[in-house]
XYZ file of C-alpha atoms in Angstrom:
151
model
C -20.609 45.814 -10.711
C -22.354 48.799 -8.752
C -24.393 51.270 -10.803
C -25.987 54.106 -9.931
C -29.043 55.339 -11.854
C -31.305 58.409 -11.761
C -33.111 61.096 -13.617
C -34.998 63.933 -13.405
C -39.089 64.522 -13.452
C -38.694 64.582 -17.357
C -37.165 61.037 -17.285
C -38.907 59.563 -14.257
C -41.086 57.236 -16.120
C -37.898 55.737 -18.657
C -35.906 55.576 -15.599
C -38.150 53.194 -14.004
C -38.635 50.838 -17.449
C -34.583 51.159 -17.543
C -33.971 50.144 -13.573
C -36.522 47.331 -13.986
C -34.988 45.751 -16.908
C -31.397 46.030 -15.564
C -32.479 44.541 -12.346
C -34.148 41.513 -14.851
C -31.265 40.986 -17.160
C -28.174 41.409 -14.889
C -27.224 40.812 -11.323
C -25.407 44.088 -11.224
C -26.036 46.153 -7.904
C -28.244 48.851 -9.037
C -28.352 52.272 -6.607
C -31.203 54.212 -7.487
C -30.508 58.085 -6.936
C -33.865 59.295 -8.024
C -36.323 61.296 -8.582
C -39.031 59.270 -7.196
C -41.892 60.990 -9.056
C -42.780 62.964 -11.622
C -42.543 65.917 -9.531
C -39.931 68.824 -10.558
C -36.650 67.837 -9.600
C -33.725 69.642 -10.783
C -31.388 67.185 -13.029
C -27.997 68.709 -11.966
C -28.525 67.494 -8.677
C -28.843 63.688 -9.382
C -26.015 64.183 -12.003
C -23.819 65.116 -9.424
C -25.127 62.814 -7.020
C -24.374 59.880 -9.273
C -21.086 61.310 -10.270
C -19.595 62.186 -6.923
C -20.396 58.496 -5.799
C -18.265 57.156 -8.954
C -15.221 59.600 -8.042
C -15.208 58.376 -4.714
C -15.375 54.788 -5.621
C -19.025 53.973 -4.433
C -20.301 53.092 -7.739
C -18.382 51.405 -10.928
C -20.852 53.193 -13.522
C -23.511 55.410 -13.893
C -27.195 55.862 -15.952
C -28.371 59.386 -16.258
C -31.284 60.460 -17.871
C -33.741 63.643 -18.434
C -35.788 64.956 -21.216
C -32.893 64.648 -23.657
C -30.200 63.750 -22.071
C -28.065 66.829 -22.754
C -28.528 68.395 -19.320
C -27.312 65.136 -17.160
C -24.305 65.193 -19.519
C -23.115 68.637 -19.246
C -23.691 68.422 -15.626
C -22.160 65.001 -14.901
C -19.128 65.918 -16.980
C -18.620 68.983 -14.633
C -17.458 66.961 -12.069
C -13.491 66.135 -12.069
C -12.758 62.984 -13.199
C -16.202 62.516 -14.679
C -16.913 61.275 -18.502
C -20.340 61.051 -19.221
C -21.416 60.274 -22.806
C -24.847 61.061 -24.790
C -25.802 57.771 -26.283
C -29.255 57.056 -28.356
C -28.112 54.074 -29.755
C -26.354 50.951 -28.967
C -23.314 51.674 -31.032
C -22.808 54.760 -29.364
C -23.299 53.517 -25.787
C -20.881 50.386 -26.761
C -18.111 52.824 -27.993
C -18.485 55.431 -24.872
C -17.022 52.530 -22.884
C -14.680 51.050 -25.527
C -12.882 54.049 -26.413
C -13.727 56.266 -23.562
C -14.041 54.573 -20.691
C -17.213 56.781 -19.951
C -18.274 55.759 -16.204
C -21.819 57.253 -17.353
C -24.004 57.027 -20.203
C -26.663 59.522 -20.496
C -30.229 59.200 -22.421
C -33.198 61.562 -23.344
C -36.196 60.110 -22.205
C -38.442 62.490 -24.980
C -35.617 61.133 -27.783
C -35.718 57.660 -27.444
C -38.481 55.011 -25.807
C -37.804 52.099 -23.582
C -37.144 49.719 -26.243
C -34.181 51.455 -27.668
C -33.114 52.605 -24.038
C -32.874 49.184 -22.944
C -30.643 48.224 -26.158
C -28.499 51.461 -25.348
C -28.223 50.417 -21.584
C -27.340 46.598 -22.572
C -24.616 47.869 -25.334
C -23.135 49.729 -22.572
C -23.341 47.255 -19.848
C -21.741 44.748 -21.660
C -18.594 46.125 -22.504
C -15.498 47.011 -20.705
C -12.507 49.307 -21.466
C -9.701 47.593 -23.128
C -7.722 50.731 -23.121
C -7.268 50.435 -26.804
C -7.556 54.624 -26.585
C -5.808 54.943 -23.518
C -3.565 57.596 -24.922
C -6.660 59.794 -25.662
C -8.506 59.174 -22.496
C -4.905 60.463 -20.806
C -4.942 63.525 -22.864
C -8.678 64.485 -21.556
C -7.468 63.628 -18.085
C -4.242 65.617 -18.010
C -6.031 68.466 -19.669
C -8.462 68.462 -16.779
C -5.722 68.093 -14.430
C -4.203 71.285 -15.512
C -7.581 73.272 -15.292
C -8.796 71.798 -12.126
C -5.354 72.233 -10.641
C -4.976 68.091 -9.479
C -2.153 65.901 -9.770
């Protein structure tokens, strides 16, 4: 699996811990979309880059981090076809994938610590969508197509 990871400056240190953790526990390819320091960065830019890469098939999943996880979630969900889910506990992360086929999870560095964040990421990466809620995900996708005008 190819996973994109990114954060704004508020999530930089948290992202670095999560990035290192994913590299240690998996053999997934991890692509870092920044930021690369604590210098100010606008979270939508990073969220849009990861969302676009997923949309174009360059990535399978993404992990986005900002101060609360809310901003990157909102930004990523503006990209057509993307389902980004805020997850601050392992159960939510698991359900994001199992029930909603979320390509991206988002977390807040100022909300949860690295210990919980690692458990969230591990839960998210250890499950695959089994299409159990396909009818519901299809409804979401079809509504989006109405607004975006895609077929």
